[in-house]
Structures are given as C-alpha cells and as structure tokens.
Coordinates of C-alpha atoms and ligand atoms in Angstrom, one line a residue:
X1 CA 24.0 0.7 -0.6
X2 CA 26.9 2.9 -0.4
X3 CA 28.4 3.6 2.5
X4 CA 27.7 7.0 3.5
X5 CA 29.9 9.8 4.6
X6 CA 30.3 11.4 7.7
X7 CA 27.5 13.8 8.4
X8 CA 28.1 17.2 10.3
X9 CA 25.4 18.0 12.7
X10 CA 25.6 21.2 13.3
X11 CA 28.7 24.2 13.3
X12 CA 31.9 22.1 14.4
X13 CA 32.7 25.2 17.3
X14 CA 29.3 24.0 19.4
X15 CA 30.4 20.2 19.1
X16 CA 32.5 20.7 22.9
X17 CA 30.5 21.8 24.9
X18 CA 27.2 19.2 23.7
X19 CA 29.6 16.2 24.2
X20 CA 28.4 15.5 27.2
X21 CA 24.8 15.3 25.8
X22 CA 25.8 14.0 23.0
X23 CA 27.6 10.6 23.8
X24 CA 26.3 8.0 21.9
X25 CA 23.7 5.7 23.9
X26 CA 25.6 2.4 25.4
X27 CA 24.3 -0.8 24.3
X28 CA 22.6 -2.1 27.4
X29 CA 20.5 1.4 27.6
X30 CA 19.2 0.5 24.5
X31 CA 15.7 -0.7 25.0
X32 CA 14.2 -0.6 21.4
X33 CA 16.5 -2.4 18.8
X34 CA 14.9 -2.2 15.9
X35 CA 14.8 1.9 15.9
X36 CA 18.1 3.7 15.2
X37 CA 17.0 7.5 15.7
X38 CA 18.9 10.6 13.7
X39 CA 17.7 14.0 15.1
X40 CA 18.4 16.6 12.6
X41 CA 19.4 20.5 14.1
X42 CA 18.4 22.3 11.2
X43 CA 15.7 24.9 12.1
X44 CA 15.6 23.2 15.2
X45 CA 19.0 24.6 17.5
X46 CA 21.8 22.7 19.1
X47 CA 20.6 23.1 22.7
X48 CA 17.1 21.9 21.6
X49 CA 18.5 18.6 19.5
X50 CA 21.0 17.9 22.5
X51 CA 18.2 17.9 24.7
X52 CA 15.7 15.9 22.6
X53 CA 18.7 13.1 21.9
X54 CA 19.5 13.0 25.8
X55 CA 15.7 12.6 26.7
X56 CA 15.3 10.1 24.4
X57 CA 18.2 8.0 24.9
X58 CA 17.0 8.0 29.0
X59 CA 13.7 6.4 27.5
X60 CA 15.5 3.6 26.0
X61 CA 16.0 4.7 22.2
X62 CA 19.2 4.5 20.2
X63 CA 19.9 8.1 19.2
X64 CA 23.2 8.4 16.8
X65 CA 24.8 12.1 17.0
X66 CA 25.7 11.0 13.2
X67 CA 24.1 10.1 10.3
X68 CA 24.9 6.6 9.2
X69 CA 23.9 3.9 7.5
X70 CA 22.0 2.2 10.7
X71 CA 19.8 5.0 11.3
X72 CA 15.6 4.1 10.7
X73 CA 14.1 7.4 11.3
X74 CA 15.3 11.0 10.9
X75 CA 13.3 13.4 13.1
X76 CA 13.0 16.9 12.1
X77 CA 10.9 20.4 13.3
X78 CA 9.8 22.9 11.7
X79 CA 11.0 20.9 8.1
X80 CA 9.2 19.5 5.4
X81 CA 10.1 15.9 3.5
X82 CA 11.2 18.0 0.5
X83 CA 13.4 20.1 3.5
X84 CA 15.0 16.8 4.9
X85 CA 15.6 15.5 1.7
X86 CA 17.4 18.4 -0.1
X87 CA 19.7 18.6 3.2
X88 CA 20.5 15.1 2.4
X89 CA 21.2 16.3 -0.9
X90 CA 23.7 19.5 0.1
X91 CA 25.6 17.0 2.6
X92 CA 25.8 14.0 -0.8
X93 CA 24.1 11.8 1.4
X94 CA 22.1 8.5 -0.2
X95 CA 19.1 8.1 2.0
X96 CA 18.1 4.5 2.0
X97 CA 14.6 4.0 0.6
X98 CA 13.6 2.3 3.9
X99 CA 14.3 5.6 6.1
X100 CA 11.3 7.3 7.8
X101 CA 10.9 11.2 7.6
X102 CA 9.2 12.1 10.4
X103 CA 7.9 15.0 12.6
X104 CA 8.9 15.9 16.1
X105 CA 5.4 15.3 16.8
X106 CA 6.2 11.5 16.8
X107 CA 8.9 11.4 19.2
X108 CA 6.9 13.5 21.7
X109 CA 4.4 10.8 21.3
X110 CA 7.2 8.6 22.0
X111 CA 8.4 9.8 24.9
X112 CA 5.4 10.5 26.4
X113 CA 4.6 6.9 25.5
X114 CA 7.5 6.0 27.1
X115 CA 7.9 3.7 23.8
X116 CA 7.8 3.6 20.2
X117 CA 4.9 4.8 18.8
X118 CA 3.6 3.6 15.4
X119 CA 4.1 5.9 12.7
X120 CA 1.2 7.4 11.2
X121 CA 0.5 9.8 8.1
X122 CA -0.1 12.7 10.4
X123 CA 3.8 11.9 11.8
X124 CA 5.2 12.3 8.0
X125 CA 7.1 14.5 6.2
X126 CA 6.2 15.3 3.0
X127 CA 7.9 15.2 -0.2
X128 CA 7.0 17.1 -3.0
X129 CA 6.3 15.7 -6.6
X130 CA 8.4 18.3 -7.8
X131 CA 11.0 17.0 -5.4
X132 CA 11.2 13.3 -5.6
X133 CA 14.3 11.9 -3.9
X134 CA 16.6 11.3 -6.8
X135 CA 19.4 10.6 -4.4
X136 CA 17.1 7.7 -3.5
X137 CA 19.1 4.4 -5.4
X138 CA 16.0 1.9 -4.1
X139 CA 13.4 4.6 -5.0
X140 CA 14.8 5.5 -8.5
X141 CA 12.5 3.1 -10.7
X142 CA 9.7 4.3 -9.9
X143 CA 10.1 7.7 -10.2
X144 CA 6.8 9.0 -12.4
X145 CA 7.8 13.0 -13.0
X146 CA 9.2 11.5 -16.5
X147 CA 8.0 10.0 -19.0
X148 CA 7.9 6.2 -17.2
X149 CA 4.3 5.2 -16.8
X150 CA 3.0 3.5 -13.5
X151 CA 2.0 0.4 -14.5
X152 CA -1.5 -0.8 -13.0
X153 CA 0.5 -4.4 -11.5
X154 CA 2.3 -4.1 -8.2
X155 CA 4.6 -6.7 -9.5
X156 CA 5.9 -3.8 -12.3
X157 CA 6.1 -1.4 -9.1
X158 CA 8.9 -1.4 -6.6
X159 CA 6.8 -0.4 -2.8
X160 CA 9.1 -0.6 0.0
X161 CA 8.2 0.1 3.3
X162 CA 8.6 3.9 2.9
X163 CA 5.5 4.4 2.4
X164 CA 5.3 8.8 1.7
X165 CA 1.2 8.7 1.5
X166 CA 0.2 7.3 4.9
X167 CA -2.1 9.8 5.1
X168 CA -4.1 8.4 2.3
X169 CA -3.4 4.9 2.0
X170 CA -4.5 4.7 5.9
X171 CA -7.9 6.2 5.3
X172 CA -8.6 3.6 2.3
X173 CA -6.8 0.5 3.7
X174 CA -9.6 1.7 6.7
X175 CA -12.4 1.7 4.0
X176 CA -11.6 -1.1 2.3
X177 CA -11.5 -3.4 5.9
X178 CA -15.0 -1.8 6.1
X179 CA -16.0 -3.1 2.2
X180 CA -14.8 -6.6 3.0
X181 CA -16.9 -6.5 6.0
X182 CA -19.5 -5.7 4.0
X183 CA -18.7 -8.5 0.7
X184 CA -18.6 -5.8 -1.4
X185 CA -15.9 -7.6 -3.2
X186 CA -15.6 -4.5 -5.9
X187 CA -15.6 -2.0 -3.6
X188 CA -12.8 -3.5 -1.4
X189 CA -10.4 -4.3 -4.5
X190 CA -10.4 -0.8 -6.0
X191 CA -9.6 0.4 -2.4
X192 CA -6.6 -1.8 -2.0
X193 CA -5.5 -1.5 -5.6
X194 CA -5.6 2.5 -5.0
X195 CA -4.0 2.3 -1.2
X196 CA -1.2 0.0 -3.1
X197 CA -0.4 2.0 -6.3
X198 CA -0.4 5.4 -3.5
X199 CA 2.7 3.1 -1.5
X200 CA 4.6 2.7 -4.5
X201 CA 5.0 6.2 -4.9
X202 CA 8.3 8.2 -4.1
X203 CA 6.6 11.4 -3.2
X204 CA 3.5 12.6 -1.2
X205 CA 0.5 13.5 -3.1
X206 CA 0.1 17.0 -2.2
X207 CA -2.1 18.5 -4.7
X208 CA -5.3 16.7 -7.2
X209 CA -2.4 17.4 -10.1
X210 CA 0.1 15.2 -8.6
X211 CA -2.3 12.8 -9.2
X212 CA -2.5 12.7 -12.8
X213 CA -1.4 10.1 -14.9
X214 CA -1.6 7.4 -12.0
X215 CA -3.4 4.3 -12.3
X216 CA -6.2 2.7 -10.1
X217 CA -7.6 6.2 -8.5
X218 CA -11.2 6.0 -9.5
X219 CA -13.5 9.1 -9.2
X220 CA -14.8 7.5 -5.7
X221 CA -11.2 7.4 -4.6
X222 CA -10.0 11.0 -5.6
X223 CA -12.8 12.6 -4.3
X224 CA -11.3 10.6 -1.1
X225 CA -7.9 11.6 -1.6
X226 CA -9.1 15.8 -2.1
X227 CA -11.1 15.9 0.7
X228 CA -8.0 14.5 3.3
X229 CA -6.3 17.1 0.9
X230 CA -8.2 20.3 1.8
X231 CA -9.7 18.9 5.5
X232 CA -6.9 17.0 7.1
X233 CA -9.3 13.6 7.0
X234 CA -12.0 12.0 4.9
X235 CA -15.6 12.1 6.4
X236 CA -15.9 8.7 4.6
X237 CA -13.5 7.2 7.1
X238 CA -14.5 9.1 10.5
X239 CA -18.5 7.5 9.8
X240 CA -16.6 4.2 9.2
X241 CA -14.8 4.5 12.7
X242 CA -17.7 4.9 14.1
X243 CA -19.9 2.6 12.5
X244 CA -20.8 -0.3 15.2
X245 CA -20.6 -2.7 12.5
X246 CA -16.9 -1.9 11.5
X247 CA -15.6 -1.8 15.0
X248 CA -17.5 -4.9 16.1
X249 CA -16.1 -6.4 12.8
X250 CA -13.0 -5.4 13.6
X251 CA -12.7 -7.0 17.5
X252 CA -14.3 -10.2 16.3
X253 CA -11.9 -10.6 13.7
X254 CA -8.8 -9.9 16.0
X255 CA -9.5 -12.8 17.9
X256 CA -7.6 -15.9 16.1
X257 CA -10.3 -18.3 14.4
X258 CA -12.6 -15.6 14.1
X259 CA -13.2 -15.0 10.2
X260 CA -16.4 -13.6 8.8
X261 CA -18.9 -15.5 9.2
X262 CA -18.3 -15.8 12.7
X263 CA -18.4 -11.9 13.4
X264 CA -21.5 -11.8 11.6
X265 CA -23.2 -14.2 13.9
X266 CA -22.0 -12.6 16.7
X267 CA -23.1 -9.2 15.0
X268 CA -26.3 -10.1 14.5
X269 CA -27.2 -11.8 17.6
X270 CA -26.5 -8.7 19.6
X271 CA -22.9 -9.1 20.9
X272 CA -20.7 -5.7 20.7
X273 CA -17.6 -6.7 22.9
X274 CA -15.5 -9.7 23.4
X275 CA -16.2 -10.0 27.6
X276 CA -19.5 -10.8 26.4
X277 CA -19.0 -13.3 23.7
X278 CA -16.4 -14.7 26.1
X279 CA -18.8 -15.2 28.7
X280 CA -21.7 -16.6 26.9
X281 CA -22.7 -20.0 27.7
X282 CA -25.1 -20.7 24.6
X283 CA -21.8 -20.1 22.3
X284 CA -19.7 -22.6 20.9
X285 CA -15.9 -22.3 20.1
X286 CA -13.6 -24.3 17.7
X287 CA -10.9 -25.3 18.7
X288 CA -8.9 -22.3 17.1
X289 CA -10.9 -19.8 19.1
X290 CA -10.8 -21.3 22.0
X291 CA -7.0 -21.1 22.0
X292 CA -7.5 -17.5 20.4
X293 CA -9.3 -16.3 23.4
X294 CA -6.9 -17.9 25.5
X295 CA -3.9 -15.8 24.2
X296 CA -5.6 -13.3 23.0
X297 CA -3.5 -10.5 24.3
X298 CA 0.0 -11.6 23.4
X299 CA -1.3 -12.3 19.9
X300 CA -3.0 -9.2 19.3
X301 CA 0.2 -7.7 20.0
X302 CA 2.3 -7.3 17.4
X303 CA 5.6 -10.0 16.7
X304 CA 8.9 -8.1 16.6
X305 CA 12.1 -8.7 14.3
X306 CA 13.8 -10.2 17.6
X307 CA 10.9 -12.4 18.1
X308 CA 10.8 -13.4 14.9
X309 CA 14.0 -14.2 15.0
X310 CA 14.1 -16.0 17.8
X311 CA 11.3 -17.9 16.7
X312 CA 13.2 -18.9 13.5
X313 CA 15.9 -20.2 15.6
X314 CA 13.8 -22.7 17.4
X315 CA 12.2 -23.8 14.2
X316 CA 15.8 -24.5 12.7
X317 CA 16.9 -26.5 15.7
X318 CA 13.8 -28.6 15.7
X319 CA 13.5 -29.0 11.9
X320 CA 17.4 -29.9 11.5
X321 CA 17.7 -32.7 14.7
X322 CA 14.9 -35.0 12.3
X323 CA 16.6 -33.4 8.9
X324 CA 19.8 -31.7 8.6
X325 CA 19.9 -31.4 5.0
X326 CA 16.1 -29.0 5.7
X327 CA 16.2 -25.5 4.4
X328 CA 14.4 -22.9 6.1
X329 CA 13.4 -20.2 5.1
X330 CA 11.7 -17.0 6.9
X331 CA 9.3 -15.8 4.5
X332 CA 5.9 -13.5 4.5
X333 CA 6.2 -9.7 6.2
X334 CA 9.5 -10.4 7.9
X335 CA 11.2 -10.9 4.4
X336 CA 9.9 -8.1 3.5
X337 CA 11.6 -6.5 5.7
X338 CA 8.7 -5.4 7.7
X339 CA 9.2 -4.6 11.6
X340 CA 6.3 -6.5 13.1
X341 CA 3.8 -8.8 12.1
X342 CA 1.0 -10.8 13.0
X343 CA 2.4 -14.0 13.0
X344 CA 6.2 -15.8 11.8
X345 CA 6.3 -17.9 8.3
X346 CA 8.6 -20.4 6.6
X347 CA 9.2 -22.3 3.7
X348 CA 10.7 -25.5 5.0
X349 CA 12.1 -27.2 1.7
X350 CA 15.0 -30.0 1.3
X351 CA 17.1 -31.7 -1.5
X352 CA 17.3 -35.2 -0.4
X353 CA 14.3 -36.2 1.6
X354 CA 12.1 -39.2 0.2
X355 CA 8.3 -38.5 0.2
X356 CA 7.6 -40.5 3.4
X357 CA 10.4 -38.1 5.0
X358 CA 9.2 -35.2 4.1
X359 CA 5.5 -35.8 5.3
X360 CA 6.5 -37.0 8.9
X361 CA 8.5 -33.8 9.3
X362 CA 6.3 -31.4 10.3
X363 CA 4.6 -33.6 12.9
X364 CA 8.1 -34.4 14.4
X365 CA 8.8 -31.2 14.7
X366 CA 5.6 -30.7 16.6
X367 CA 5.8 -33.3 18.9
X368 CA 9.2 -32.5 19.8
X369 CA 7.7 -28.5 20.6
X370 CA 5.0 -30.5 22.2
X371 CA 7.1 -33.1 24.5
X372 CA 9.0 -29.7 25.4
X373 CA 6.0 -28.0 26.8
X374 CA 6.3 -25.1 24.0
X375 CA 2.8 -26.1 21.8
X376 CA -0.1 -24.3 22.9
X377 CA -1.7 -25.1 19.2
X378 CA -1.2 -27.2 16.4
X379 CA -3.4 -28.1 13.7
X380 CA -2.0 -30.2 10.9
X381 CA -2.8 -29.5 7.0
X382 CA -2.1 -32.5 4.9
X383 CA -0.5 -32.4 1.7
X384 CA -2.9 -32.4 -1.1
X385 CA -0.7 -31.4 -3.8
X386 CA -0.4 -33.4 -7.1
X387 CA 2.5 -32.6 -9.8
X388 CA 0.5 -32.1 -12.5
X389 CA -2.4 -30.3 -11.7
X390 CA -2.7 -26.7 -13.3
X391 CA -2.0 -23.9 -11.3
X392 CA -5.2 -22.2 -9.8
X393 CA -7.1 -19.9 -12.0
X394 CA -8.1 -17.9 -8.7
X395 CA -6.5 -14.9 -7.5
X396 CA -6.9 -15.8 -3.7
X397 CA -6.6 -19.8 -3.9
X398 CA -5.0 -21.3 -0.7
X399 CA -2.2 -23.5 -1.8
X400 CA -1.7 -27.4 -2.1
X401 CA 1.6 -27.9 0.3
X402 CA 1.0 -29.8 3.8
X403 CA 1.4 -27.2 6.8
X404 CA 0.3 -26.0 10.7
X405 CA -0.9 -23.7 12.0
X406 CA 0.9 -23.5 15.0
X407 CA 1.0 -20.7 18.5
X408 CA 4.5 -21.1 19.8
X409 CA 5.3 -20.6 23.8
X410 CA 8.5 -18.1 23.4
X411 CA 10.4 -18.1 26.2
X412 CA 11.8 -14.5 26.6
X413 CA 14.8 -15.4 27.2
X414 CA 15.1 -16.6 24.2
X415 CA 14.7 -13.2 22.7
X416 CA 17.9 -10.8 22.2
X417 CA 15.8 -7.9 22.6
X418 CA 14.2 -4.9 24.9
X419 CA 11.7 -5.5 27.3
X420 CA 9.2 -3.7 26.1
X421 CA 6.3 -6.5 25.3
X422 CA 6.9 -8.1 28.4
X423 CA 4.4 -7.9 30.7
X424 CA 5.3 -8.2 34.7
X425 CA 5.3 -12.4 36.2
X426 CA 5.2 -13.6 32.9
X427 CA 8.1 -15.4 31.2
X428 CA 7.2 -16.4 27.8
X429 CA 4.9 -15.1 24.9
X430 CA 2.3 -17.3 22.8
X431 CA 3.2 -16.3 19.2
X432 CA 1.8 -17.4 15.5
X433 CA 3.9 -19.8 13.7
X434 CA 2.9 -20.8 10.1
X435 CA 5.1 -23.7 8.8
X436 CA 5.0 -25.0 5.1
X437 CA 6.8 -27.7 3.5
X438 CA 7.2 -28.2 0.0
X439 CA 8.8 -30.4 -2.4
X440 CA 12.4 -29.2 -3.3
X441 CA 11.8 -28.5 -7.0
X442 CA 8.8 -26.2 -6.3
X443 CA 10.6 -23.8 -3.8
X444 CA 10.8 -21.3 -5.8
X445 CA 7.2 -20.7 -6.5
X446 CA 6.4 -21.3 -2.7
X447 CA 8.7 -19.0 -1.7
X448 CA 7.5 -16.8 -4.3
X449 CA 4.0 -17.1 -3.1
X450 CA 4.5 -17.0 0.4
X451 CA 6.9 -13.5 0.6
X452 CA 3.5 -11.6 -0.2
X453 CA 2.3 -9.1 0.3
X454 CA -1.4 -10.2 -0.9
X455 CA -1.9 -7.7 -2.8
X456 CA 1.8 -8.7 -4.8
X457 CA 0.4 -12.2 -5.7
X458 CA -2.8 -10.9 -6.5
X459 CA -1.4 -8.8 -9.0
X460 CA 1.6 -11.5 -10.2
X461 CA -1.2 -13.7 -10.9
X462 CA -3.3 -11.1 -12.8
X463 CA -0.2 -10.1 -14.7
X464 CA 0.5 -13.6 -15.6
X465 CA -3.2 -14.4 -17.2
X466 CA -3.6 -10.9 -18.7
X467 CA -0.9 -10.2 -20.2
X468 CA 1.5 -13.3 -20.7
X469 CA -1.3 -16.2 -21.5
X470 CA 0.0 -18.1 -18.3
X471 CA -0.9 -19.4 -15.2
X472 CA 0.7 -18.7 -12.1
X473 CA 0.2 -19.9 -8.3
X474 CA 2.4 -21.0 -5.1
X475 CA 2.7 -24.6 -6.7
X476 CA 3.7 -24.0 -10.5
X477 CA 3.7 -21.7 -13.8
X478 CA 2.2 -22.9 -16.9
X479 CA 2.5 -21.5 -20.4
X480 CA -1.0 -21.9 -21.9
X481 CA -0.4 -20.9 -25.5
X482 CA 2.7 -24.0 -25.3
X483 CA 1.3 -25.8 -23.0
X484 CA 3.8 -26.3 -20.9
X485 CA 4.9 -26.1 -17.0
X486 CA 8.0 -23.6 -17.0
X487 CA 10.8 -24.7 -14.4
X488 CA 12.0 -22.3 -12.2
X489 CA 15.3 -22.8 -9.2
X490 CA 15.2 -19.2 -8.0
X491 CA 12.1 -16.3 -8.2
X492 CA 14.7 -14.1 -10.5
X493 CA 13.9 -17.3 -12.9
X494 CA 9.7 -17.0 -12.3
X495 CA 10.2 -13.0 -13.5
X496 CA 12.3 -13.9 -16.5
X497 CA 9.8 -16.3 -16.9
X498 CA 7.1 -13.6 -17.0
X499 CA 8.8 -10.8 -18.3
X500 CA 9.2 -9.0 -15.3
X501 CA 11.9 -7.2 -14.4
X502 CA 13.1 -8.8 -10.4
X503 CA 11.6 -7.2 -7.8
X504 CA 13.4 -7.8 -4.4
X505 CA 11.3 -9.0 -1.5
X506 CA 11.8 -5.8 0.3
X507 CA 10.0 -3.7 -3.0
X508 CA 7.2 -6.2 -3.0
X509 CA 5.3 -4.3 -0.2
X510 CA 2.4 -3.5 -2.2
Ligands
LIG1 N1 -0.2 -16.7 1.7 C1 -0.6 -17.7 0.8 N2 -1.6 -18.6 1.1 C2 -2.2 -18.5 2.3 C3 -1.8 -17.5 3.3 C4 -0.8 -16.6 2.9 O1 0.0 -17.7 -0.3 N3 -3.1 -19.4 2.6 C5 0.8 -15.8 1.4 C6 0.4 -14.4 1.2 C7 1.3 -13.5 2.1 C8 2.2 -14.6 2.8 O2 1.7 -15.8 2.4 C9 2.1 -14.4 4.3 O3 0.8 -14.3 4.8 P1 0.5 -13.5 6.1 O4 1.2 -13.9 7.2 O5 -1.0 -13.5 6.2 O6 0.9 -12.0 5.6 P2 2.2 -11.1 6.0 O7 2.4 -10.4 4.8 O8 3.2 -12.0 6.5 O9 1.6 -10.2 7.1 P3 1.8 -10.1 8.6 O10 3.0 -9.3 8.8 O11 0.6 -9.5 9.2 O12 2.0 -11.5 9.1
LIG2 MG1 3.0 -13.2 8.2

C-alpha cells in the first residue's frame, strides 16, 4: 500500500491547546493491540474528539491523533460511509480495504464495555453504490458500477474482511446456521452463497436497485434483504432467535465434540441448557466432549492474533528440535488476516524428511507438549493419503493428510498482548490447535485448501468441475479432458492452473 500522507485533524490554530489531550497513548497503556483507533472531527468538534480520544485511551485503546497507515477503525458521528470516504478523498488519502467505518455508537459500546466490542452491521457506515471507494487499491476489482460482472464463484471475487453489508450478511449467515440445523442442505447453501457474494461487495446495499445485476440473491433472499431495508431487521431472523431449537442448536454445538447429531439427541430428549446435560448421569461423553466441557469457557472465547501468535511460536520450537528443515505455516482464519478465531491451524511441510520421518513427527511433537505438561487433548489422524488417487469429487470432503486435533495449555506469559481474556488466578488458556502434515510436493494444494474460508474452496472446487473439466481438492488437481495431475510449487501456480486470476489469502474471505 502506499504510504499515506500526513492527515490534518482539524484547523491547525486549535492543535495547542488539545495537546495535552491529544498526546498519543504510551505503549504500556495500550491494553488492546490489535485495534489502532482514528477519531475523525468532522461534524463532530475538537473539544468533543479530544475528549472521546482521551476517554478512550484511559480504557486501554490505541487512539492516533493522525491518520496513518496502522489505524483499524475510523470512528465518525453524525457521517455516513459515503461522508468518511469522500473526506478520505479531499485529504488524497488511500484507505486500506481492511479499515472499518464505524459509528460513534460502537465506541460508546466500547467504553461502556470497558473493551472492544464486536462490530456489528448496526455499528457501520454506509457506502453508497453511487459512491464506491475508488481510492480503495484492494477494493478496485470488484467494483460492479461498470460494466465488470460479479461472477457467481468467490474464487473470481476478492472479499476481504471489510465486509460494508453486515447488516445483511449477519441476518442470513443467522438463517443459514438455522437451515443446517434443520439439513435443509438447499436452503443453507443459497444463504451462504448470498451472505458471501453481499461480503464481496465494495459498497452497502442501500436500495432493492443496488441490487441488480448481482448473483446468488434468490427471490427468498431479496425479500430478506428489503425487509432489513425498510424495518431495520428481518422478522425471518428475530423468529429464528427465538426459536428453542436454533438456540439449543446453537449451545450444543459450541461445546467442542458436539456436532449434529449430538444436539439433536440432546434436543430431543428434553435438554435446553448445558448445566443440565453436564449434570446428567444417564449421558455419555467422548472423549472430545469431555475435554470440551472441561474448557469450555476459554474455548468459547475467541483466540486473538497475539495468541495465535504465540501459539505458532510453540509449535515452531517443538516441530524444529525433531526437524529443523520443517516449514510451518499458519494457515486458516489467521492468514486470512482475520482478528480472532476459533481455533490456530498449520500446514507443517518439509523438503528432506523420509516417509518414516515425517509420520513420527507429529506424535513427537505431542509428546514433547505432553512431557511439558501443556496437552490437555490430543487425538491423532493417520495418514491415509495415497499419490495417485483422484482428487475428491465432493465439495466438503475431509482431506487425506495425517493430523491432531490438539487443545494447547497457553501460558500467558507467553502471550505479548493485553490482559483482556485473562480471567483473575488463572495463568494459562486451553486453546485449539489443528496441525497437518503433508508431503513437500503437495503444499501447495494443502495450503491452498486449508487458508479457507469454506465457502472459498467450496466455490474453487465448483469452479474447477464446471467450468475447467478438472478436479480439485487439498491433495491434488487433475485435468480430466488430459488426464493428467497438474503440478503446482506455489497457489499463484493452482490459479494459473485454473484460469483464475490470484486471489491473495486476505481477499479469500468469502
Ligand atoms: N478445512 C479443510 N478440511 C477440514 C477442515 C478445514 O480443508 N477438515 C479448511 C477449510 C478452512 C480451513 O481449513 C480452516 O478451517 P477452520 O479452522 O474451521 O476455519 P477458519 O476459517 O480458520 O475459521 P476460524 O477462524 O473460526 O478458525
Ligand atoms: Mg481456524
């Protein structure tokens, strides 16, 4: 990106006598790291801006009294998206196309919070179709108000994490949780597929004309998207919220091990919260959910950045004392750039390790975690990969490589980071770890595969059989009208393979 220029905040005569207010936040006040904060004065006053930043910066937050090339979220009152962006515009500034637009109304959350708050559609700003941000450089490809069509593939769509619909795509990601619930299959597809194609877009629907011409928004859906339109919210979605099913569903499944199948047992035999699944004596647990129970809260909270990075740290120390030449490789959300998670993936790969090697590692690895007192859970996948198997012709198939499925004990001090998810007594934090290993020459589709999102490889793997002839999965790409696996070193080589053009890791957010 380039760099940006200095920003004035306001009239250069008022700068004095705000100094005070306005010096920037030291690093050791600085309690949430991932959130660099920009409070813009327009429409909003100096007095009232210098009083926001100071307030916020006493609650931990990193406020900058500039605009620069750090800053996460610009806060504004009383502006629109459209507003924000245009100011952007006068001052020749490049906003990156992972900045958040938001409303005052989130940082009173914030601060009444007395943390971060997650950013919800209501929070937004919107952009108008009529004024996408064309000073946007990661945004500019998909811009629709020409002639460039939106294809129906994610993987011809770049979707960062600027996601300008939230208000939409929250209500059907919502509706289809409740339609996968339910197995209605059908139903839960066209809602993702129209939640997905609504992220990719560089503006915020505003009116049923804006959205013309784009793909995957059946009659069902629009007549979703026009109600949130003209009420503020879907009655759809408010039933589901309520629904007994859906938020029994939804508590079941939150508990690790807990799938389907298991939520409708527990459904059906009467059981509405988790005290009293946990407490039944006629139940049995796996292994998973036992653990899953056991940690529940620390998993159900979110991983952060500095977690995950700590996390990856460990794993490259143990990986590297039984194989130096190991890559490793942080895939899944995190690549993506994403802030939090549910749990930490990597690719483990390596160029000179024989096959006996390479299928001890993972279990040295775990015994060394375990000898160290940092396993809580481990279960082994072996290997059942074989070189010259097709690729799946499933959407959804699990892959081939040996992996674990691993909780981590994370000491805290192992974490360069606030102290915001620490609770009181407690050192340490029990966090998902998902390790795979592959061989070296098919690294490119594992990593590939395991960047995500879901609904990214869904779509990469219906591109590939639609409209190339080929097969794709995490293992291999095969050319069915030659017959023939294509070789790939690097994903750039799997799009060139496919046609595509390359879509970074942070664009695949579909
Ligand atoms: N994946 C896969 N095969 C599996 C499981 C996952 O190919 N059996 C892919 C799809 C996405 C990626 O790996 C990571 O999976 P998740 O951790 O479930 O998704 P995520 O995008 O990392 O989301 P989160 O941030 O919630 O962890
Ligand atoms: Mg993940």
């Amino acid at each position: 990106m380039d760099p940006l220029p200095t920003a004035h905040s306001g009239p250069r005569k008022k700068r004095p006598r705000q100094m005070g207010a306005l010096m920037s936040s030291t690093p050791q006040d600085v309690k949430f790291r991932d959130l660099v904060l920009f409070i813009l004065e327009k429409k909003m006053g100096t007095s009232r801006r210098a009083f926001l930043m100071e307030l916020a910066r006493s609650k931990g937050f990193r406020v900058e009294n500039e605009l620069s090339d750090s800053v996460t979220h610009i806060v504004a009152e009383n502006n629109s998206g459209s507003d924000v962006l245009e100011w952007l515009q006068v001052q020749n500034i490049k906003a990156s196309s992972q900045l958040e637009f938001l409303d005052i109304s989130w940082l009173v959350e914030c601060m009444g919070a007395g943390k971060p708050v997650q950013t919800t559609g209501k929070h937004q700003l919107v952009v108008r179709r009529d004024h996408p941000p064309s000073s946007n450089p990661g945004l500019q490809n998909t811009l629709p108000q020409t002639a460039q069509k939106i294809s129906q593939y994610a993987c011809e769509r770049r979707t960062t994490l600027n996601n300008w619909n939230h208000v939409f795509t929250d209500a059907l990601d919502i509706l289809a949780e409740n339609s996968e619930f339910r197995e209605n299959e059908s139903c839960c597809l066209a809602f993702m597929r129209a939640s997905s194609v609504l992220k990719s877009l560089p503006f915020t629907v505003s009116s049923m004309k804006d959205t013309e011409g784009i793909p995957c928004l059946g009659d069902k859906v629009k007549c979703i998207i026009e109600e949130i339109i003209e009420d503020g919210e879907s009655s759809e979605v408010k039933a589901v919220l309520n629904d007994e099913r859906y938020q029994s569903f939804k508590l079941f499944t939150s508990v690790f091990g807990v799938g389907l199948k298991t939520s409708e047992k527990w459904f059906q035999m009467g059981f509405r919260t988790l005290s009293k699944v946990r407490s039944d004596k006629s139940l049995k647990f796996t292994r998973m959910q036992k653990a899953g129970f056991l940690y529940y809260e620390d998993l159900v909270s979110s991983v952060t950045k500095a977690e995950a990075e700590a996390v990856s740290m460990l794993v490259k120390e143990a990986v590297r004392t039984f194989l130096p030449s190991a890559l490793v490789t942080l895939t899944g959300g995190f690549r993506r750039g994403k802030k939090i998670g549910h749990d930490v993936d990597f690719l483990i790969t390596s160029p000179e390790v024989t096959e006996e090697k390479e299928q001890q590692l993972l279990h040295q690895v775990t015994n060394l975690w375990e000898k160290k007192g940092l396993l809580l859970y481990c279960d082994h996948v072996e290997s059942t990969f074989e070189k010259l198997k097709l690729p799946s012709r499933k959407v959804d198939a699990l892959d081939h490589f040996q992996k674990c499925f691993l909780i981590l004990k994370l000491d805290h001090q192992r974490v360069n980071s606030d102290q915001s998810s620490q609770q009181e007594g407690k050192t340490w934090k029990a966090i998902r770890v998902d390790l795979v290993m592959c061989p070296y020459e098919r690294r490119a589709f594992a990593l590939l595969g395991w960047t995500g999102s879901r609904q990214f490889e869904r779509d990469l793997r219906r591109y590939a059989t639609h409209e190339r002839k080929m097969m794709l999965d995490n293992h291999a790409l095969y050319d069915k009208a030659k017959r023939i696996f294509l070789k790939a070193e690097s994903e750039e080589e799997i799009f060139a393979h496919l046609g595509l053009d390359y879509i970074e890791p942070w664009e695949r957010n579909a």
